[in-house]
Amino acid sequence: MPPSTNPRRAAALHRRSISPPVRSLKAVALDSLLKTGAFSDFVIKGHGGREWKVHKAVICPQSSYFMRACSGSFTVRSSSPPIMGKAASTSLTVFQEAKMGCIDLSTDDVPALDALLTYMYNGVLTKPDLVADDKGSRHPARQQIVFHVLNVHILADKFDVATLTALTADEFMYAVMRFRLQPVFGPLLTKVLEETSP
């Protein structure tokens, strides 16, 4: 069958000739908002003076952690001991983050935090570029990408970004299958056991 009459090929050519999907256009627009900080209403401060000017309308629906931080009502347990057999009361407090319009996350891994926020804006998990070592091998760089994915997973779990948690868990499990017989597996497993929830 000639290529022009092959229905699958014709459909593929037609899809390529149409303008990019709306989702891609939205992702580009949202990515631009993250990069420029235009119209932002909340600031996330990271290690080394890194700042992200973000939008509550983007981050809060995807993360219950950021929803609570931005709305100012985290539920906090009183540190006082139980009185006469009754449990300590639970109180709501308005946190400084909501009042000041910023949150300090300087103890978190900056590349992982950047990847998490980028994902929240454009739905793409960013990874560092592979850089060959002096022998031309990209193997050590691939191991670093696995650690990066694990760091992103830890933050996605911490900040309750469910879709990213699932994505990074899948990517990590695929990587574990590749590296299970290599020396890097031990440190990966240790990090998983120490820094992720059960």
Coordinates of C-alpha atoms in Angstrom, one line a residue:
M1 CA 0.0 0.0 0.0
P2 CA 1.5 3.4 -0.9
P3 CA 2.3 5.6 2.1
S4 CA -0.3 8.2 1.1
T5 CA -3.1 5.6 1.3
N6 CA -2.0 4.0 4.5
P7 CA -4.6 5.2 7.0
R8 CA -2.3 5.0 10.1
R9 CA 0.5 7.0 8.3
A10 CA -2.0 9.6 7.1
A11 CA -3.4 10.0 10.6
A12 CA 0.1 10.4 12.0
L13 CA 1.0 13.0 9.4
H14 CA -2.2 14.8 10.1
R15 CA -1.6 14.9 13.9
R16 CA 1.9 16.4 13.3
S17 CA 0.5 19.1 11.0
I18 CA -2.0 20.3 13.6
S19 CA -1.0 22.9 16.1
P20 CA 0.3 21.6 19.5
P21 CA -2.4 20.3 21.8
V22 CA -4.0 22.7 24.2
R23 CA -2.4 20.9 27.2
S24 CA 1.0 21.8 25.8
L25 CA 0.1 25.4 25.3
K26 CA -1.2 25.6 28.9
A27 CA 2.0 23.9 30.1
V28 CA 4.2 26.4 28.3
A29 CA 2.1 29.3 29.7
L30 CA 2.3 28.0 33.2
D31 CA 6.0 27.2 32.9
S32 CA 6.5 30.8 31.9
L33 CA 4.7 32.0 35.0
L34 CA 7.0 29.9 37.2
K35 CA 10.1 31.1 35.4
T36 CA 9.2 34.8 35.5
G37 CA 7.2 34.9 38.7
A38 CA 4.6 37.1 37.0
F39 CA 1.4 37.5 39.0
S40 CA 2.8 35.4 41.8
D41 CA 1.2 35.5 45.2
F42 CA 3.4 33.3 47.3
V43 CA 7.2 32.8 47.6
I44 CA 9.1 29.6 48.4
K45 CA 12.6 30.1 49.7
G46 CA 15.2 27.4 49.2
H47 CA 18.8 26.8 50.3
G48 CA 21.4 29.3 49.1
G49 CA 19.0 32.1 48.6
R50 CA 17.0 30.4 45.8
E51 CA 13.5 31.7 45.5
W52 CA 10.5 30.6 43.5
K53 CA 7.6 33.0 43.0
V54 CA 4.6 30.7 42.8
H55 CA 0.9 30.9 42.4
K56 CA -1.4 29.5 45.1
A57 CA -4.0 28.7 42.4
V58 CA -1.4 26.3 40.9
I59 CA 0.3 24.7 43.9
C60 CA -2.6 24.5 46.4
P61 CA -5.0 22.2 44.5
Q62 CA -2.1 19.8 44.0
S63 CA -0.7 19.7 47.5
S64 CA -2.6 19.6 50.8
Y65 CA 0.6 20.7 52.5
F66 CA 0.8 23.9 50.5
M67 CA -3.0 24.3 50.8
R68 CA -2.6 24.3 54.6
A69 CA 0.5 26.6 54.5
C70 CA -1.2 29.1 52.2
S71 CA -4.5 29.2 54.0
G72 CA -2.8 29.5 57.4
S73 CA -4.6 26.8 59.2
F74 CA -2.4 23.8 60.0
T75 CA -3.8 21.6 62.8
V76 CA -1.3 21.6 65.6
R77 CA -1.4 19.4 68.7
S78 CA -0.8 21.1 71.9
S79 CA 2.5 20.1 73.6
S80 CA 0.9 20.1 77.0
P81 CA 0.5 16.7 78.7
P82 CA -3.0 15.2 79.1
I83 CA -5.0 16.7 82.0
M84 CA -7.0 14.3 84.2
G85 CA -7.0 11.6 81.6
K86 CA -8.2 13.8 78.8
A87 CA -6.1 14.2 75.7
A88 CA -4.5 17.5 75.0
S89 CA -6.7 19.8 72.9
T90 CA -6.1 20.4 69.2
S91 CA -5.9 24.0 68.2
L92 CA -5.8 25.8 64.9
T93 CA -3.2 28.5 64.5
V94 CA -2.5 30.9 61.7
F95 CA 1.0 30.3 60.6
Q96 CA 3.5 32.9 59.7
E97 CA 3.7 31.5 56.2
A98 CA 0.2 32.5 55.3
K99 CA 0.6 36.0 56.9
M100 CA 3.9 36.7 55.2
G101 CA 3.1 35.1 51.9
C102 CA 6.3 32.9 51.9
I103 CA 7.6 29.7 53.3
D104 CA 11.2 28.7 54.1
L105 CA 12.1 25.3 52.6
S106 CA 15.8 25.8 52.8
T107 CA 16.4 22.4 54.4
D108 CA 15.1 20.6 51.2
D109 CA 17.2 19.6 48.2
V110 CA 17.1 22.5 45.7
P111 CA 17.2 20.5 42.5
A112 CA 14.5 18.2 43.8
L113 CA 12.3 21.2 44.9
D114 CA 12.8 22.8 41.6
A115 CA 11.7 19.6 39.8
L116 CA 8.7 19.3 42.1
L117 CA 7.5 22.9 41.4
T118 CA 8.2 22.5 37.7
Y119 CA 6.1 19.4 37.7
M120 CA 3.3 21.2 39.4
Y121 CA 3.3 23.8 36.7
N122 CA 3.9 21.8 33.5
G123 CA 3.3 18.1 34.4
V124 CA 6.8 17.1 33.4
L125 CA 9.4 15.5 35.7
T126 CA 12.7 17.2 34.9
K127 CA 15.9 15.4 35.4
P128 CA 19.5 16.6 35.3
D129 CA 21.3 16.1 32.0
L130 CA 23.6 13.1 31.6
V131 CA 27.2 14.1 31.6
A132 CA 29.8 11.7 30.6
D133 CA 32.8 11.1 32.9
D134 CA 36.4 11.5 31.7
K135 CA 36.3 7.9 30.3
G136 CA 33.1 8.7 28.2
S137 CA 30.9 6.6 30.4
R138 CA 27.4 8.0 31.3
H139 CA 26.9 5.3 34.0
P140 CA 27.7 7.4 37.1
A141 CA 25.5 10.2 35.8
R142 CA 22.6 7.7 35.4
Q143 CA 23.1 6.8 39.1
Q144 CA 22.9 10.5 40.0
I145 CA 19.6 10.7 38.1
V146 CA 18.2 7.9 40.2
F147 CA 19.2 9.7 43.4
H148 CA 17.5 12.9 42.0
V149 CA 14.3 10.9 41.2
L150 CA 14.4 9.6 44.8
N151 CA 14.9 13.1 46.2
V152 CA 12.0 14.3 44.2
H153 CA 9.9 11.4 45.4
I154 CA 10.7 12.2 49.0
L155 CA 9.6 15.8 48.5
A156 CA 6.5 14.8 46.6
D157 CA 5.5 12.5 49.5
K158 CA 6.4 15.2 52.1
F159 CA 4.3 17.8 50.3
D160 CA 1.5 15.4 49.3
V161 CA 1.7 15.8 45.5
A162 CA 0.1 12.4 44.8
T163 CA 0.6 12.3 41.0
L164 CA 4.3 13.1 41.3
T165 CA 4.7 10.6 44.2
A166 CA 3.3 7.8 42.0
L167 CA 5.4 8.9 38.9
T168 CA 8.6 9.0 40.8
A169 CA 7.9 5.7 42.6
D170 CA 7.4 4.0 39.2
E171 CA 10.6 5.6 37.8
F172 CA 12.5 4.6 40.9
M173 CA 11.4 1.0 40.8
Y174 CA 12.4 0.8 37.2
A175 CA 15.8 2.1 38.1
V176 CA 16.1 -0.3 41.0
M177 CA 15.7 -3.2 38.5
R178 CA 18.6 -1.8 36.5
F179 CA 20.9 -1.1 39.5
R180 CA 20.0 -4.0 41.8
L181 CA 23.3 -5.8 41.3
Q182 CA 25.5 -2.7 41.4
P183 CA 27.2 -1.0 44.4
V184 CA 24.9 2.0 44.2
F185 CA 22.0 -0.2 45.2
G186 CA 23.0 -0.2 48.9
P187 CA 23.0 3.6 49.3
L188 CA 19.7 3.8 47.4
L189 CA 18.0 1.3 49.6
T190 CA 19.3 3.0 52.7
K191 CA 18.0 6.4 51.6
V192 CA 14.6 4.9 50.8
L193 CA 14.3 3.2 54.2
E194 CA 15.5 6.3 56.1
E195 CA 13.6 9.1 54.2
T196 CA 10.4 7.7 52.9
S197 CA 7.1 6.9 54.5
P198 CA 6.1 3.2 54.7

